[in-house]
Coordinates of C-alpha atoms in Angstrom, one line a residue:
M30 CA 20.4 -6.2 -19.6
G31 CA 16.7 -4.6 -20.1
L32 CA 14.3 -6.8 -19.5
L33 CA 11.2 -4.8 -18.6
D34 CA 12.4 -2.7 -22.0
D35 CA 9.0 -0.9 -23.8
K36 CA 7.6 -2.0 -20.5
V37 CA 4.8 -0.4 -18.5
V38 CA 4.7 -1.0 -14.9
L39 CA 2.6 0.2 -11.8
V40 CA 3.3 -0.8 -8.6
N41 CA 1.2 0.3 -5.9
G42 CA 2.5 1.0 -2.9
G43 CA 5.7 2.1 -4.7
S44 CA 6.6 4.8 -2.8
Q45 CA 8.3 3.1 0.2
G46 CA 9.8 -0.4 1.3
V47 CA 10.0 -3.0 -1.0
G48 CA 8.2 -0.8 -3.9
A49 CA 10.2 0.7 -3.9
A50 CA 12.7 -1.4 -4.8
I51 CA 10.6 -2.8 -7.5
A52 CA 10.1 0.8 -8.5
R53 CA 14.0 0.9 -8.8
A54 CA 14.9 -2.4 -10.5
A55 CA 12.0 -2.0 -12.8
V56 CA 13.3 1.7 -13.8
R57 CA 17.2 -0.2 -14.9
E58 CA 15.6 -2.7 -16.6
G59 CA 14.4 -0.1 -19.1
A60 CA 10.3 -0.1 -17.7
V61 CA 8.3 3.5 -17.8
V62 CA 7.3 3.1 -14.1
A63 CA 4.4 4.6 -12.0
V64 CA 3.6 4.1 -8.6
S65 CA 1.0 4.9 -6.5
G66 CA 1.1 5.7 -2.3
R67 CA -1.6 7.8 0.1
R68 CA 1.7 10.0 0.9
P69 CA 2.6 12.4 -1.5
A70 CA 6.3 13.4 -0.2
P71 CA 7.9 9.2 -0.3
G72 CA 6.1 8.7 -4.0
E73 CA 6.7 12.3 -5.3
E74 CA 10.7 12.4 -3.9
L75 CA 11.2 8.6 -5.7
V76 CA 10.0 9.6 -8.8
T77 CA 12.9 12.9 -8.5
E78 CA 15.1 10.5 -7.8
L79 CA 14.6 7.4 -10.7
T80 CA 13.7 10.2 -13.3
R81 CA 17.1 12.1 -12.4
E82 CA 18.7 9.2 -13.2
G83 CA 17.2 9.2 -16.6
G84 CA 14.4 6.9 -16.2
K85 CA 10.4 7.8 -16.7
A86 CA 8.5 7.4 -13.4
M87 CA 5.2 9.3 -12.4
F88 CA 3.6 9.0 -9.0
V89 CA -0.2 8.3 -8.7
R90 CA -1.2 9.6 -5.2
A91 CA -4.1 7.3 -3.9
D92 CA -5.7 5.2 -1.0
L93 CA -5.9 2.3 -1.7
A94 CA -8.3 1.2 1.0
D95 CA -10.8 2.7 -1.1
A96 CA -11.4 0.2 -3.7
G97 CA -13.3 2.6 -6.2
Q98 CA -9.6 4.5 -5.8
A99 CA -7.7 1.2 -6.1
G100 CA -9.1 0.7 -10.3
T101 CA -9.0 4.6 -11.4
V102 CA -5.3 4.0 -10.5
V103 CA -4.9 2.3 -13.4
G104 CA -7.3 4.3 -15.8
D105 CA -4.7 7.5 -14.7
V106 CA -1.3 5.1 -15.7
I107 CA -3.6 3.9 -19.1
A108 CA -4.1 7.8 -19.8
A109 CA -0.4 8.8 -19.3
Y110 CA 1.5 6.0 -20.7
G111 CA -1.5 4.3 -22.8
R112 CA -1.5 1.1 -21.0
V113 CA -0.9 -1.0 -18.2
D114 CA 2.0 -4.5 -19.1
C115 CA 3.3 -5.2 -15.3
L116 CA 0.9 -4.5 -12.0
V117 CA 2.8 -5.0 -9.0
N118 CA 0.0 -5.2 -5.8
S119 CA 2.8 -4.6 -2.6
A120 CA 0.9 -1.9 -0.2
G121 CA 0.3 -3.8 2.9
L122 CA -1.2 -3.2 6.3
T123 CA 0.4 -4.8 9.5
A124 CA -1.0 -3.5 12.1
R125 CA -1.6 -7.1 14.8
G126 CA -4.6 -8.0 16.3
T127 CA -5.4 -11.3 17.8
L128 CA -8.1 -13.8 16.8
L129 CA -9.0 -12.3 19.9
D130 CA -8.5 -8.6 20.1
T131 CA -9.2 -7.9 16.7
T132 CA -11.8 -5.9 15.9
P133 CA -14.5 -6.0 12.9
D134 CA -12.5 -2.1 11.8
L135 CA -9.0 -3.7 11.7
F136 CA -10.7 -6.8 10.4
D137 CA -12.0 -4.5 7.6
Q138 CA -9.0 -2.3 6.6
H139 CA -6.5 -5.8 6.5
I140 CA -9.2 -6.9 4.0
A141 CA -9.3 -3.5 2.6
I142 CA -5.6 -3.0 2.0
N143 CA -4.0 -6.7 1.7
L144 CA -6.9 -7.9 -0.3
R145 CA -9.4 -6.2 -2.0
A146 CA -7.5 -3.2 -3.3
P147 CA -5.5 -5.7 -5.3
F148 CA -8.3 -7.4 -6.5
F149 CA -9.7 -4.5 -8.1
A150 CA -5.9 -3.1 -9.3
M151 CA -6.1 -6.3 -11.0
Q152 CA -9.7 -6.2 -12.6
A153 CA -8.7 -3.1 -13.5
A154 CA -5.2 -3.9 -15.7
V155 CA -6.3 -7.2 -16.5
A156 CA -9.6 -6.1 -18.5
D157 CA -6.7 -3.5 -20.3
M158 CA -5.0 -6.3 -21.1
V159 CA -7.5 -8.2 -22.7
A160 CA -9.1 -5.5 -24.1
R161 CA -5.5 -4.8 -25.9
K162 CA -5.7 -8.3 -26.5
A163 CA -2.2 -8.4 -25.0
P164 CA 0.4 -10.5 -22.6
G165 CA 0.2 -9.1 -19.0
T166 CA 2.7 -9.5 -16.6
V167 CA 1.1 -9.3 -12.4
V168 CA 3.2 -10.3 -9.0
N169 CA 1.5 -9.8 -5.7
I170 CA 3.5 -9.7 -2.4
I171 CA 2.2 -11.3 -0.4
T172 CA 4.2 -13.2 2.7
S173 CA 5.3 -16.2 4.6
S174 CA 2.7 -15.8 6.9
A175 CA 0.7 -16.3 5.5
H176 CA 0.8 -20.1 6.0
G177 CA -0.1 -19.3 9.5
G178 CA 1.7 -16.9 10.3
Q179 CA 2.2 -15.5 13.7
S180 CA -0.3 -15.2 16.5
F181 CA -1.3 -11.4 16.4
L182 CA -1.0 -11.4 12.8
A183 CA -4.4 -12.8 13.1
P184 CA -7.1 -10.3 10.2
Y185 CA -3.2 -9.9 8.5
V186 CA -3.1 -13.8 8.0
A187 CA -6.9 -13.9 7.3
A188 CA -5.7 -11.4 4.2
K189 CA -3.0 -12.5 2.8
A190 CA -4.2 -16.4 2.2
G191 CA -7.2 -14.8 0.5
L192 CA -4.4 -13.0 -2.2
I193 CA -2.7 -16.2 -1.8
G194 CA -6.4 -18.2 -3.4
L195 CA -6.9 -15.2 -5.8
T196 CA -3.7 -14.7 -7.4
R197 CA -4.1 -18.3 -8.2
N198 CA -7.2 -18.1 -9.5
A199 CA -6.9 -15.1 -11.6
A200 CA -3.7 -17.2 -13.6
H201 CA -6.4 -20.4 -14.0
A202 CA -8.9 -17.5 -15.1
H203 CA -6.5 -15.2 -18.2
R204 CA -4.1 -18.2 -19.0
F205 CA -5.2 -18.5 -22.6
D206 CA -5.9 -14.4 -22.4
R207 CA -1.5 -14.1 -21.5
V208 CA -1.8 -12.6 -18.9
R209 CA 0.4 -14.4 -16.0
V210 CA -0.3 -13.8 -12.2
N211 CA 2.1 -15.4 -10.0
G212 CA 2.8 -14.2 -6.5
L213 CA 5.9 -14.0 -4.6
N214 CA 5.6 -15.1 0.2
I215 CA 8.5 -12.9 1.5
G216 CA 9.5 -13.3 4.5
W217 CA 10.8 -11.2 7.9
T218 CA 11.9 -8.0 5.3
A219 CA 14.5 -4.7 5.9
T220 CA 12.1 -2.1 5.5
E221 CA 10.4 1.1 6.9
G222 CA 7.5 -0.1 7.5
E223 CA 8.6 -2.5 9.9
D224 CA 11.1 -0.5 11.5
A225 CA 8.4 1.5 12.3
T226 CA 6.1 -1.8 13.3
Q227 CA 9.0 -3.3 15.3
K228 CA 9.2 0.0 17.2
A229 CA 5.8 1.2 17.8
F230 CA 4.1 -2.7 18.5
H231 CA 7.1 -4.8 19.6
G232 CA 9.2 -1.9 22.0
A233 CA 12.0 -2.1 19.4
G234 CA 16.0 0.2 19.5
D235 CA 17.2 1.3 17.2
D236 CA 19.7 -2.4 16.5
W237 CA 16.7 -4.0 16.3
R238 CA 18.0 -5.0 12.7
E239 CA 21.0 -6.4 14.3
E240 CA 19.3 -8.2 16.6
A241 CA 17.0 -10.5 14.7
A242 CA 19.1 -10.8 12.1
A243 CA 21.7 -12.9 14.1
R244 CA 19.2 -15.5 15.6
L245 CA 18.1 -16.1 11.4
P246 CA 19.8 -18.9 9.6
M247 CA 21.1 -16.9 6.7
G248 CA 22.5 -13.8 9.6
K249 CA 20.3 -11.4 7.8
L250 CA 16.7 -10.5 7.2
G251 CA 15.3 -10.5 3.6
Q252 CA 16.8 -7.9 1.6
P253 CA 14.1 -5.4 -1.1
D254 CA 16.4 -5.1 -3.9
E255 CA 17.1 -8.3 -3.8
I256 CA 13.1 -9.4 -3.5
A257 CA 12.9 -6.3 -5.8
D258 CA 15.3 -8.3 -8.7
F259 CA 12.9 -11.8 -8.6
V260 CA 9.9 -9.6 -8.6
V261 CA 11.7 -7.8 -12.6
F262 CA 12.6 -11.6 -13.7
L263 CA 8.6 -12.7 -12.7
L264 CA 7.5 -9.2 -14.8
S265 CA 9.7 -10.5 -17.7
D266 CA 9.7 -12.3 -20.3
R267 CA 12.4 -14.1 -19.5
S268 CA 10.0 -15.8 -17.2
G269 CA 8.5 -17.7 -19.9
V270 CA 4.9 -19.6 -19.2
V271 CA 4.8 -19.4 -15.3
T272 CA 1.6 -18.4 -14.2
G273 CA -0.1 -19.3 -10.6
S274 CA 2.7 -19.6 -8.8
V275 CA 3.4 -18.6 -4.6
I276 CA 6.5 -18.8 -4.4
D277 CA 8.0 -18.7 -0.7
W278 CA 10.7 -16.4 -0.1
D279 CA 12.3 -16.7 2.9
Q280 CA 14.1 -18.5 5.2
N281 CA 12.7 -20.3 6.9
V282 CA 10.9 -24.2 5.2
L283 CA 7.1 -24.8 5.2
G284 CA 7.4 -27.3 7.6
G285 CA 10.9 -28.0 8.4
L286 CA 11.1 -28.6 12.5
D287 CA 14.2 -29.1 14.6

């Protein structure tokens, strides 16, 4: 449909999982895409895939836990393509920790990746949009756990709940700049990262996806390509004036009780 024709889209944490799915969907919709990540191999492999199919894409190596790098990624994309029209903050850390066993170091890691990195990436991208007097869009990938979450995700929930507040604050602050900022609270999703997490922290076997799907209302986990299509819609002009919305993308209903 060409929803993102001639747009420059930066996907932070875009080398795998939901971020990679968003990058693929954005290229299909006509965007020039930049993806950032810590590991060059998957990032460069994804860029090769996207360009092989006729798209225009680049990989920017960055450790988003470093606040400075979270901002300079945007500068690298501007240097390459002249601007950033759309920003997606998809990088995330889900390392487990409860209120009682989370160390200050683990807490700081969650804040750095799940809250501080989006803050400074948004700061740089929105500054570019405002300087050009051009409209732009931001989508933050958050989590349905930010409503309260599991006991073993205490620092993750704390950081992601902060990202919900930041999303709404930035949307309000820059609505007259025509910069729209929205968030997506995704539920349990079938990604490479989730596979590694289930095996590392919960002793899951190779069939954990099938077992999990059987327990879920829709009979499947969230799918990255479906999430990506919705993110592209939020990035595009077809989502109209919507800003400051944090949408639950989940099959469990907040407040619903059996």
